[in-house]
PDB file of C-alpha atoms in Angstrom:
ATOM      1  CA  MET Y   1     121.713 150.651 177.092  1.00  0.00           C
ATOM      2  CA  THR Y   2     123.856 153.763 176.913  1.00  0.00           C
ATOM      3  CA  THR Y   3     125.932 154.727 173.908  1.00  0.00           C
ATOM      4  CA  ARG Y   4     129.262 154.025 175.623  1.00  0.00           C
ATOM      5  CA  PRO Y   5     128.576 150.350 176.578  1.00  0.00           C
ATOM      6  CA  LEU Y   6     127.178 149.757 173.080  1.00  0.00           C
ATOM      7  CA  HIS Y   7     130.323 151.205 171.558  1.00  0.00           C
ATOM      8  CA  ARG Y   8     132.467 148.953 173.758  1.00  0.00           C
ATOM      9  CA  MET Y   9     130.421 145.915 172.755  1.00  0.00           C
ATOM     10  CA  LEU Y  10     130.873 146.720 169.061  1.00  0.00           C
ATOM     11  CA  LEU Y  11     134.617 147.101 169.542  1.00  0.00           C
ATOM     12  CA  LEU Y  12     134.762 143.773 171.367  1.00  0.00           C
ATOM     13  CA  LEU Y  13     132.786 142.071 168.589  1.00  0.00           C
ATOM     14  CA  GLN Y  14     135.104 143.565 165.977  1.00  0.00           C
ATOM     15  CA  ALA Y  15     138.156 142.355 167.887  1.00  0.00           C
ATOM     16  CA  CYS Y  16     136.708 138.849 168.090  1.00  0.00           C
ATOM     17  CA  LEU Y  17     136.035 138.796 164.363  1.00  0.00           C
ATOM     18  CA  LEU Y  18     139.568 139.949 163.603  1.00  0.00           C
ATOM     19  CA  ALA Y  19     141.004 137.349 165.955  1.00  0.00           C
ATOM     20  CA  GLY Y  20     138.964 134.649 164.254  1.00  0.00           C
ATOM     21  CA  ALA Y  21     140.158 135.790 160.844  1.00  0.00           C
ATOM     22  CA  ALA Y  22     143.762 135.800 162.008  1.00  0.00           C
ATOM     23  CA  GLN Y  23     143.415 132.269 163.423  1.00  0.00           C
ATOM     24  CA  ALA Y  24     141.689 130.880 160.346  1.00  0.00           C
ATOM     25  CA  GLY Y  25     144.091 128.886 158.215  1.00  0.00           C
ATOM     26  CA  VAL Y  26     145.191 130.512 154.979  1.00  0.00           C
ATOM     27  CA  LEU Y  27     144.142 127.449 152.989  1.00  0.00           C
ATOM     28  CA  ASP Y  28     140.735 127.342 154.672  1.00  0.00           C
ATOM     29  CA  GLU Y  29     140.303 131.039 153.939  1.00  0.00           C
ATOM     30  CA  ALA Y  30     141.222 130.489 150.273  1.00  0.00           C
ATOM     31  CA  ARG Y  31     138.595 127.755 150.000  1.00  0.00           C
ATOM     32  CA  ARG Y  32     136.005 129.916 151.697  1.00  0.00           C
ATOM     33  CA  SER Y  33     136.606 133.158 149.796  1.00  0.00           C
ATOM     34  CA  GLY Y  34     137.949 131.905 146.476  1.00  0.00           C
ATOM     35  CA  GLN Y  35     140.928 134.242 146.891  1.00  0.00           C
ATOM     36  CA  VAL Y  36     144.400 133.790 148.333  1.00  0.00           C
ATOM     37  CA  ARG Y  37     146.432 136.768 149.521  1.00  0.00           C
ATOM     38  CA  ILE Y  38     150.036 136.506 148.308  1.00  0.00           C
ATOM     39  CA  GLY Y  39     152.869 138.932 148.983  1.00  0.00           C
ATOM     40  CA  LEU Y  40     155.412 139.770 146.267  1.00  0.00           C
ATOM     41  CA  ASP Y  41     158.496 141.988 146.331  1.00  0.00           C
ATOM     42  CA  HIS Y  42     157.013 143.807 143.337  1.00  0.00           C
ATOM     43  CA  VAL Y  43     153.458 143.637 141.999  1.00  0.00           C
ATOM     44  CA  PRO Y  44     153.311 144.592 138.307  1.00  0.00           C
ATOM     45  CA  PRO Y  45     150.680 147.131 137.254  1.00  0.00           C
ATOM     46  CA  LEU Y  46     147.395 145.729 136.023  1.00  0.00           C
ATOM     47  CA  TYR Y  47     147.090 145.475 132.265  1.00  0.00           C
ATOM     48  CA  LYS Y  48     144.592 147.907 130.785  1.00  0.00           C
ATOM     49  CA  ALA Y  49     143.198 148.160 127.279  1.00  0.00           C
ATOM     50  CA  GLY Y  50     145.487 150.134 125.014  1.00  0.00           C
ATOM     51  CA  MET Y  51     148.647 149.369 126.984  1.00  0.00           C
ATOM     52  CA  LYS Y  52     151.550 147.452 125.487  1.00  0.00           C
ATOM     53  CA  PHE Y  53     151.623 144.033 127.074  1.00  0.00           C
ATOM     54  CA  ARG Y  54     154.829 143.518 129.010  1.00  0.00           C
ATOM     55  CA  THR Y  55     156.151 140.432 130.773  1.00  0.00           C
ATOM     56  CA  PRO Y  56     157.032 141.520 134.333  1.00  0.00           C
ATOM     57  CA  GLU Y  57     160.529 141.405 135.805  1.00  0.00           C
ATOM     58  CA  ASN Y  58     159.448 139.447 138.871  1.00  0.00           C
ATOM     59  CA  ILE Y  59     159.140 135.800 137.859  1.00  0.00           C
ATOM     60  CA  ALA Y  60     157.564 135.142 141.262  1.00  0.00           C
ATOM     61  CA  THR Y  61     154.299 136.167 139.582  1.00  0.00           C
ATOM     62  CA  VAL Y  62     154.448 132.791 137.814  1.00  0.00           C
ATOM     63  CA  LEU Y  63     154.555 131.028 141.182  1.00  0.00           C
ATOM     64  CA  ALA Y  64     151.781 133.181 142.629  1.00  0.00           C
ATOM     65  CA  ASP Y  65     149.502 132.301 139.719  1.00  0.00           C
ATOM     66  CA  ASP Y  66     150.414 128.622 139.918  1.00  0.00           C
ATOM     67  CA  LEU Y  67     149.908 128.413 143.685  1.00  0.00           C
ATOM     68  CA  ALA Y  68     146.521 130.128 143.436  1.00  0.00           C
ATOM     69  CA  ALA Y  69     145.483 127.784 140.616  1.00  0.00           C
ATOM     70  CA  GLN Y  70     146.443 124.741 142.691  1.00  0.00           C
ATOM     71  CA  LEU Y  71     144.240 126.120 145.467  1.00  0.00           C
ATOM     72  CA  ALA Y  72     141.404 126.773 142.973  1.00  0.00           C
ATOM     73  CA  ALA Y  73     141.489 130.434 144.015  1.00  0.00           C
ATOM     74  CA  LYS Y  74     142.266 133.827 142.502  1.00  0.00           C
ATOM     75  CA  PRO Y  75     145.540 135.492 143.551  1.00  0.00           C
ATOM     76  CA  ASP Y  76     145.182 138.697 145.577  1.00  0.00           C
ATOM     77  CA  LEU Y  77     148.664 140.170 145.118  1.00  0.00           C
ATOM     78  CA  GLN Y  78     150.098 142.515 147.733  1.00  0.00           C
ATOM     79  CA  THR Y  79     153.436 144.315 147.835  1.00  0.00           C
ATOM     80  CA  ASN Y  80     155.711 142.904 150.522  1.00  0.00           C
ATOM     81  CA  ALA Y  81     157.026 146.342 151.484  1.00  0.00           C
ATOM     82  CA  ASP Y  82     153.463 147.394 152.274  1.00  0.00           C
ATOM     83  CA  ASP Y  83     152.976 144.270 154.396  1.00  0.00           C
ATOM     84  CA  ARG Y  84     156.083 144.994 156.460  1.00  0.00           C
ATOM     85  CA  ALA Y  85     154.914 148.554 157.033  1.00  0.00           C
ATOM     86  CA  ALA Y  86     151.421 147.513 158.112  1.00  0.00           C
ATOM     87  CA  PRO Y  87     150.451 148.693 161.615  1.00  0.00           C
ATOM     88  CA  ARG Y  88     150.048 146.140 164.371  1.00  0.00           C
ATOM     89  CA  ALA Y  89     146.288 146.690 164.447  1.00  0.00           C
ATOM     90  CA  VAL Y  90     145.867 145.068 161.048  1.00  0.00           C
ATOM     91  CA  ALA Y  91     148.616 142.486 161.387  1.00  0.00           C
ATOM     92  CA  GLY Y  92     146.052 139.718 160.843  1.00  0.00           C
ATOM     93  CA  MET Y  93     145.325 141.110 157.383  1.00  0.00           C
ATOM     94  CA  ARG Y  94     148.933 140.841 156.143  1.00  0.00           C
ATOM     95  CA  ALA Y  95     149.819 138.183 153.587  1.00  0.00           C
ATOM     96  CA  ALA Y  96     150.626 134.867 155.273  1.00  0.00           C
ATOM     97  CA  LEU Y  97     152.124 133.587 151.995  1.00  0.00           C
ATOM     98  CA  VAL Y  98     155.035 135.621 150.665  1.00  0.00           C
ATOM     99  CA  PHE Y  99     157.343 135.056 147.720  1.00  0.00           C
ATOM    100  CA  THR Y 100     160.617 136.875 148.280  1.00  0.00           C
ATOM    101  CA  ARG Y 101     164.346 136.563 147.700  1.00  0.00           C
ATOM    102  CA  ASN Y 102     166.688 135.458 150.465  1.00  0.00           C
ATOM    103  CA  GLY Y 103     170.448 135.752 150.545  1.00  0.00           C
ATOM    104  CA  ALA Y 104     172.669 133.156 152.222  1.00  0.00           C
ATOM    105  CA  GLY Y 105     172.173 133.119 155.994  1.00  0.00           C
ATOM    106  CA  GLN Y 106     169.322 135.623 155.957  1.00  0.00           C
ATOM    107  CA  LEU Y 107     167.212 135.444 159.108  1.00  0.00           C
ATOM    108  CA  LEU Y 108     163.461 134.862 158.979  1.00  0.00           C
ATOM    109  CA  PRO Y 109     160.784 136.870 160.773  1.00  0.00           C
ATOM    110  CA  PRO Y 110     159.271 135.171 163.862  1.00  0.00           C
ATOM    111  CA  ASP Y 111     156.623 132.487 163.307  1.00  0.00           C
ATOM    112  CA  THR Y 112     157.726 132.075 159.666  1.00  0.00           C
ATOM    113  CA  ILE Y 113     158.825 128.994 157.720  1.00  0.00           C
ATOM    114  CA  ARG Y 114     160.797 129.074 154.464  1.00  0.00           C
ATOM    115  CA  ILE Y 115     159.854 126.708 151.602  1.00  0.00           C
ATOM    116  CA  PRO Y 116     162.286 126.509 148.645  1.00  0.00           C
ATOM    117  CA  THR Y 117     160.889 127.148 145.161  1.00  0.00           C
ATOM    118  CA  GLY Y 118     163.776 125.757 143.121  1.00  0.00           C
ATOM    119  CA  TYR Y 119     164.705 129.143 141.607  1.00  0.00           C
ATOM    120  CA  SER Y 120     167.801 131.192 142.332  1.00  0.00           C
ATOM    121  CA  ALA Y 121     169.558 133.957 140.432  1.00  0.00           C
ATOM    122  CA  GLY Y 122     172.254 136.585 140.532  1.00  0.00           C
ATOM    123  CA  GLY Y 123     172.449 139.857 138.646  1.00  0.00           C
ATOM    124  CA  MET Y 124     174.110 139.472 135.230  1.00  0.00           C
ATOM    125  CA  ALA Y 125     174.997 142.352 132.922  1.00  0.00           C
ATOM    126  CA  ILE Y 126     174.627 141.888 129.167  1.00  0.00           C
ATOM    127  CA  MET Y 127     176.030 144.250 126.525  1.00  0.00           C
ATOM    128  CA  ARG Y 128     176.945 144.616 122.878  1.00  0.00           C
ATOM    129  CA  THR Y 129     179.823 142.338 121.919  1.00  0.00           C
ATOM    130  CA  ASP Y 130     181.958 145.386 120.973  1.00  0.00           C
ATOM    131  CA  THR Y 131     181.654 146.888 124.477  1.00  0.00           C
ATOM    132  CA  THR Y 132     184.651 148.231 126.359  1.00  0.00           C
ATOM    133  CA  ILE Y 133     183.115 147.056 129.655  1.00  0.00           C
ATOM    134  CA  ARG Y 134     185.145 144.112 130.932  1.00  0.00           C
ATOM    135  CA  LYS Y 135     184.422 144.063 134.665  1.00  0.00           C
ATOM    136  CA  TRP Y 136     181.761 145.344 137.048  1.00  0.00           C
ATOM    137  CA  ALA Y 137     183.922 148.306 138.065  1.00  0.00           C
ATOM    138  CA  ASP Y 138     183.826 149.484 134.437  1.00  0.00           C
ATOM    139  CA  LEU Y 139     180.142 150.379 134.922  1.00  0.00           C
ATOM    140  CA  LYS Y 140     181.189 153.576 136.712  1.00  0.00           C
ATOM    141  CA  GLY Y 141     179.668 156.508 134.861  1.00  0.00           C
ATOM    142  CA  ARG Y 142     178.002 154.213 132.317  1.00  0.00           C
ATOM    143  CA  THR Y 143     174.252 154.021 131.732  1.00  0.00           C
ATOM    144  CA  VAL Y 144     172.830 150.709 132.921  1.00  0.00           C
ATOM    145  CA  CYS Y 145     169.234 149.658 132.359  1.00  0.00           C
ATOM    146  CA  VAL Y 146     167.205 147.785 134.950  1.00  0.00           C
ATOM    147  CA  SER Y 147     163.459 147.301 135.057  1.00  0.00           C
ATOM    148  CA  ALA Y 148     160.843 148.221 137.630  1.00  0.00           C
ATOM    149  CA  GLY Y 149     160.617 145.591 140.343  1.00  0.00           C
ATOM    150  CA  SER Y 150     164.168 144.376 139.824  1.00  0.00           C
ATOM    151  CA  PRO Y 151     166.150 143.422 142.943  1.00  0.00           C
ATOM    152  CA  TYR Y 152     169.127 145.204 141.329  1.00  0.00           C
ATOM    153  CA  VAL Y 153     167.578 148.693 141.304  1.00  0.00           C
ATOM    154  CA  ASP Y 154     169.781 151.138 143.299  1.00  0.00           C
ATOM    155  CA  SER Y 155     172.508 148.534 143.924  1.00  0.00           C
ATOM    156  CA  LEU Y 156     174.422 149.277 140.700  1.00  0.00           C
ATOM    157  CA  ALA Y 157     174.666 152.977 141.428  1.00  0.00           C
ATOM    158  CA  ALA Y 158     175.660 152.346 145.045  1.00  0.00           C
ATOM    159  CA  ARG Y 159     178.251 149.633 144.371  1.00  0.00           C
ATOM    160  CA  TYR Y 160     179.743 150.667 141.045  1.00  0.00           C
ATOM    161  CA  GLY Y 161     178.778 154.284 140.415  1.00  0.00           C
ATOM    162  CA  ALA Y 162     176.648 153.329 137.412  1.00  0.00           C
ATOM    163  CA  ILE Y 163     173.980 155.663 136.076  1.00  0.00           C
ATOM    164  CA  GLU Y 164     170.831 153.575 136.483  1.00  0.00           C
ATOM    165  CA  LYS Y 165     167.958 153.918 134.058  1.00  0.00           C
ATOM    166  CA  VAL Y 166     164.843 152.220 135.421  1.00  0.00           C
ATOM    167  CA  MET Y 167     162.596 151.015 132.612  1.00  0.00           C
ATOM    168  CA  PRO Y 168     158.963 149.849 132.916  1.00  0.00           C
ATOM    169  CA  ALA Y 169     159.705 146.193 132.090  1.00  0.00           C
ATOM    170  CA  PRO Y 170     162.494 143.824 130.947  1.00  0.00           C
ATOM    171  CA  ALA Y 171     161.612 144.232 127.253  1.00  0.00           C
ATOM    172  CA  ASP Y 172     162.115 148.004 127.544  1.00  0.00           C
ATOM    173  CA  SER Y 173     165.437 147.568 129.330  1.00  0.00           C
ATOM    174  CA  LEU Y 174     166.775 145.069 126.783  1.00  0.00           C
ATOM    175  CA  LEU Y 175     165.525 147.113 123.840  1.00  0.00           C
ATOM    176  CA  ALA Y 176     167.418 150.125 125.204  1.00  0.00           C
ATOM    177  CA  VAL Y 177     170.660 148.109 125.038  1.00  0.00           C
ATOM    178  CA  ARG Y 178     169.955 147.093 121.441  1.00  0.00           C
ATOM    179  CA  THR Y 179     169.262 150.692 120.412  1.00  0.00           C
ATOM    180  CA  GLY Y 180     172.237 152.175 122.274  1.00  0.00           C
ATOM    181  CA  GLN Y 181     170.310 154.047 124.970  1.00  0.00           C
ATOM    182  CA  CYS Y 182     172.053 151.962 127.644  1.00  0.00           C
ATOM    183  CA  ASP Y 183     175.556 150.522 127.806  1.00  0.00           C
ATOM    184  CA  ALA Y 184     174.337 147.427 129.652  1.00  0.00           C
ATOM    185  CA  ALA Y 185     171.237 145.813 131.117  1.00  0.00           C
ATOM    186  CA  VAL Y 186     171.193 143.845 134.373  1.00  0.00           C
ATOM    187  CA  HIS Y 187     168.694 141.048 134.973  1.00  0.00           C
ATOM    188  CA  ASP Y 188     168.603 137.527 136.474  1.00  0.00           C
ATOM    189  CA  ASP Y 189     171.372 135.357 135.041  1.00  0.00           C
ATOM    190  CA  THR Y 190     168.977 132.393 135.099  1.00  0.00           C
ATOM    191  CA  LEU Y 191     166.867 134.204 132.505  1.00  0.00           C
ATOM    192  CA  MET Y 192     169.617 135.980 130.567  1.00  0.00           C
ATOM    193  CA  LYS Y 193     171.644 132.816 129.909  1.00  0.00           C
ATOM    194  CA  THR Y 194     168.630 131.359 128.119  1.00  0.00           C
ATOM    195  CA  LEU Y 195     167.903 134.612 126.274  1.00  0.00           C
ATOM    196  CA  LEU Y 196     171.462 134.743 124.923  1.00  0.00           C
ATOM    197  CA  THR Y 197     171.039 131.346 123.233  1.00  0.00           C
ATOM    198  CA  LEU Y 198     168.639 132.983 120.752  1.00  0.00           C
ATOM    199  CA  PRO Y 199     170.314 133.823 117.409  1.00  0.00           C
ATOM    200  CA  GLU Y 200     169.084 137.435 117.379  1.00  0.00           C
ATOM    201  CA  TRP Y 201     170.971 138.120 120.626  1.00  0.00           C
ATOM    202  CA  LYS Y 202     174.384 137.001 119.357  1.00  0.00           C
ATOM    203  CA  LYS Y 203     175.570 140.607 118.875  1.00  0.00           C
ATOM    204  CA  PHE Y 204     174.447 141.470 122.397  1.00  0.00           C
ATOM    205  CA  SER Y 205     175.897 138.485 124.234  1.00  0.00           C
ATOM    206  CA  ALA Y 206     178.809 140.110 126.059  1.00  0.00           C
ATOM    207  CA  GLN Y 207     178.291 139.585 129.770  1.00  0.00           C
ATOM    208  CA  LEU Y 208     179.604 140.106 133.268  1.00  0.00           C
ATOM    209  CA  ALA Y 209     179.549 137.121 135.599  1.00  0.00           C
ATOM    210  CA  PRO Y 210     176.551 137.127 137.965  1.00  0.00           C
ATOM    211  CA  GLU Y 211     176.806 138.579 141.456  1.00  0.00           C
ATOM    212  CA  SER Y 212     174.682 138.660 144.629  1.00  0.00           C
ATOM    213  CA  ARG Y 213     172.946 135.323 144.075  1.00  0.00           C
ATOM    214  CA  GLN Y 214     169.689 134.920 145.992  1.00  0.00           C
ATOM    215  CA  GLU Y 215     167.128 132.154 146.334  1.00  0.00           C
ATOM    216  CA  LEU Y 216     163.453 132.755 145.622  1.00  0.00           C
ATOM    217  CA  VAL Y 217     161.476 131.252 148.502  1.00  0.00           C
ATOM    218  CA  LEU Y 218     157.933 130.942 149.755  1.00  0.00           C
ATOM    219  CA  GLN Y 219     157.706 132.289 153.309  1.00  0.00           C
ATOM    220  CA  VAL Y 220     154.732 131.015 155.277  1.00  0.00           C
ATOM    221  CA  ARG Y 221     153.635 132.872 158.400  1.00  0.00           C
ATOM    222  CA  GLY Y 222     151.572 131.395 161.214  1.00  0.00           C
ATOM    223  CA  ALA Y 223     150.623 128.094 159.549  1.00  0.00           C
ATOM    224  CA  ASP Y 224     149.964 124.879 161.465  1.00  0.00           C
ATOM    225  CA  ALA Y 225     151.627 121.544 160.681  1.00  0.00           C
ATOM    226  CA  GLY Y 226     148.828 120.427 158.376  1.00  0.00           C
ATOM    227  CA  GLU Y 227     148.947 123.615 156.307  1.00  0.00           C
ATOM    228  CA  LEU Y 228     152.733 123.486 156.059  1.00  0.00           C
ATOM    229  CA  ALA Y 229     152.619 119.906 154.813  1.00  0.00           C
ATOM    230  CA  ARG Y 230     150.015 120.843 152.195  1.00  0.00           C
ATOM    231  CA  LEU Y 231     152.002 123.893 151.037  1.00  0.00           C
ATOM    232  CA  GLN Y 232     155.202 121.863 150.820  1.00  0.00           C
ATOM    233  CA  GLN Y 233     153.307 119.352 148.692  1.00  0.00           C
ATOM    234  CA  LEU Y 234     152.096 122.115 146.383  1.00  0.00           C
ATOM    235  CA  ALA Y 235     155.618 123.565 146.140  1.00  0.00           C
ATOM    236  CA  GLY Y 236     156.888 120.142 145.088  1.00  0.00           C
ATOM    237  CA  ARG Y 237     155.423 120.857 141.661  1.00  0.00           C
ATOM    238  CA  TRP Y 238     158.109 123.509 141.083  1.00  0.00           C
ATOM    239  CA  ASN Y 239     160.701 121.017 139.866  1.00  0.00           C
ATOM    240  CA  ASP Y 240     163.321 121.270 137.101  1.00  0.00           C
ATOM    241  CA  ALA Y 241     160.788 120.594 134.349  1.00  0.00           C
ATOM    242  CA  PHE Y 242     158.466 123.306 135.689  1.00  0.00           C
ATOM    243  CA  TRP Y 243     161.260 125.860 135.712  1.00  0.00           C
ATOM    244  CA  ARG Y 244     162.562 124.903 132.259  1.00  0.00           C
ATOM    245  CA  ASN Y 245     159.107 125.592 130.839  1.00  0.00           C
ATOM    246  CA  ALA Y 246     158.579 128.782 132.872  1.00  0.00           C
ATOM    247  CA  ILE Y 247     161.983 130.225 131.931  1.00  0.00           C
ATOM    248  CA  LYS Y 248     161.552 129.331 128.257  1.00  0.00           C
ATOM    249  CA  LYS Y 249     158.137 131.006 128.206  1.00  0.00           C
ATOM    250  CA  TRP Y 250     159.466 134.140 129.956  1.00  0.00           C
ATOM    251  CA  VAL Y 251     162.394 134.439 127.559  1.00  0.00           C
ATOM    252  CA  ASN Y 252     160.320 133.853 124.423  1.00  0.00           C
ATOM    253  CA  ASN Y 253     157.719 136.387 125.527  1.00  0.00           C
ATOM    254  CA  VAL Y 254     160.287 139.071 126.349  1.00  0.00           C
ATOM    255  CA  ALA Y 255     162.245 138.435 123.117  1.00  0.00           C
ATOM    256  CA  PHE Y 256     159.026 138.760 121.109  1.00  0.00           C
ATOM    257  CA  GLU Y 257     158.104 142.011 122.873  1.00  0.00           C
ATOM    258  CA  VAL Y 258     161.553 143.419 122.015  1.00  0.00           C
ATOM    259  CA  TYR Y 259     161.178 142.258 118.406  1.00  0.00           C
ATOM    260  CA  LEU Y 260     157.782 143.906 118.031  1.00  0.00           C
ATOM    261  CA  ASP Y 261     159.013 147.255 119.306  1.00  0.00           C
ATOM    262  CA  GLN Y 262     162.209 147.237 117.278  1.00  0.00           C
ATOM    263  CA  ASN Y 263     161.014 145.778 113.987  1.00  0.00           C
ATOM    264  CA  VAL Y 264     157.266 146.249 113.640  1.00  0.00           C
ATOM    265  CA  PRO Y 265     156.121 149.809 112.793  1.00  0.00           C
ATOM    266  CA  ASP Y 266     153.474 151.420 114.966  1.00  0.00           C
ATOM    267  CA  CYS Y 267     150.252 151.434 112.939  1.00  0.00           C
ATOM    268  CA  HIS Y 268     148.506 154.046 115.080  1.00  0.00           C
TER     269      HIS Y 268
END
């Protein structure tokens, strides 16, 4: 056999293997490999020894972990922007399960089904109670903190002329408001409304009404009827009680991280 026919045979075999992988159901693949590939709008950096622990901005990480746990698999998190930019040749390797935010009337990609998660939010600004900021237009020329992975990054500068300061995580953004580095911080109103019920945030409870509300959804690509039914069943766990607990945990964690940085001296 010559080299050229052998090369063609290997290419054909590789194509068949890729086709089989693409056709394999995502749930079957999770059972087989013990991992489930999940796309997120922002994947937080991995925690390493010596780093300050920070709760990530993207609460979709909670859903990714929960979905993987229900499937008895480990989450393999991928950035959605990378998935959309993937070349056609590796389309079968893109995440078939994607958590992302959809605005009202937003169209879906072909061969994709949307499953609600029960979470929605708009961007809400919080500030010191003695602020002179009364409306969104007042953010022009003011320093506004957002955190990495936030859906509000770039939008505040574009819409209101704000000077955006992108911080590593929500705790850093909120701490900057408390210490006067930023005039305001913008995060999900669903989270901020709970945060502002804490007594230590009373002096920082001025707010602008939320804008640009979006729904967090699970987008499923290329699944058959059986897989869709199973995924919808799993998503049914994300009810009001689930979200009350998840939001409370997020808020308490972030508030504690802010407290540690502001009140506990660095011993190193």
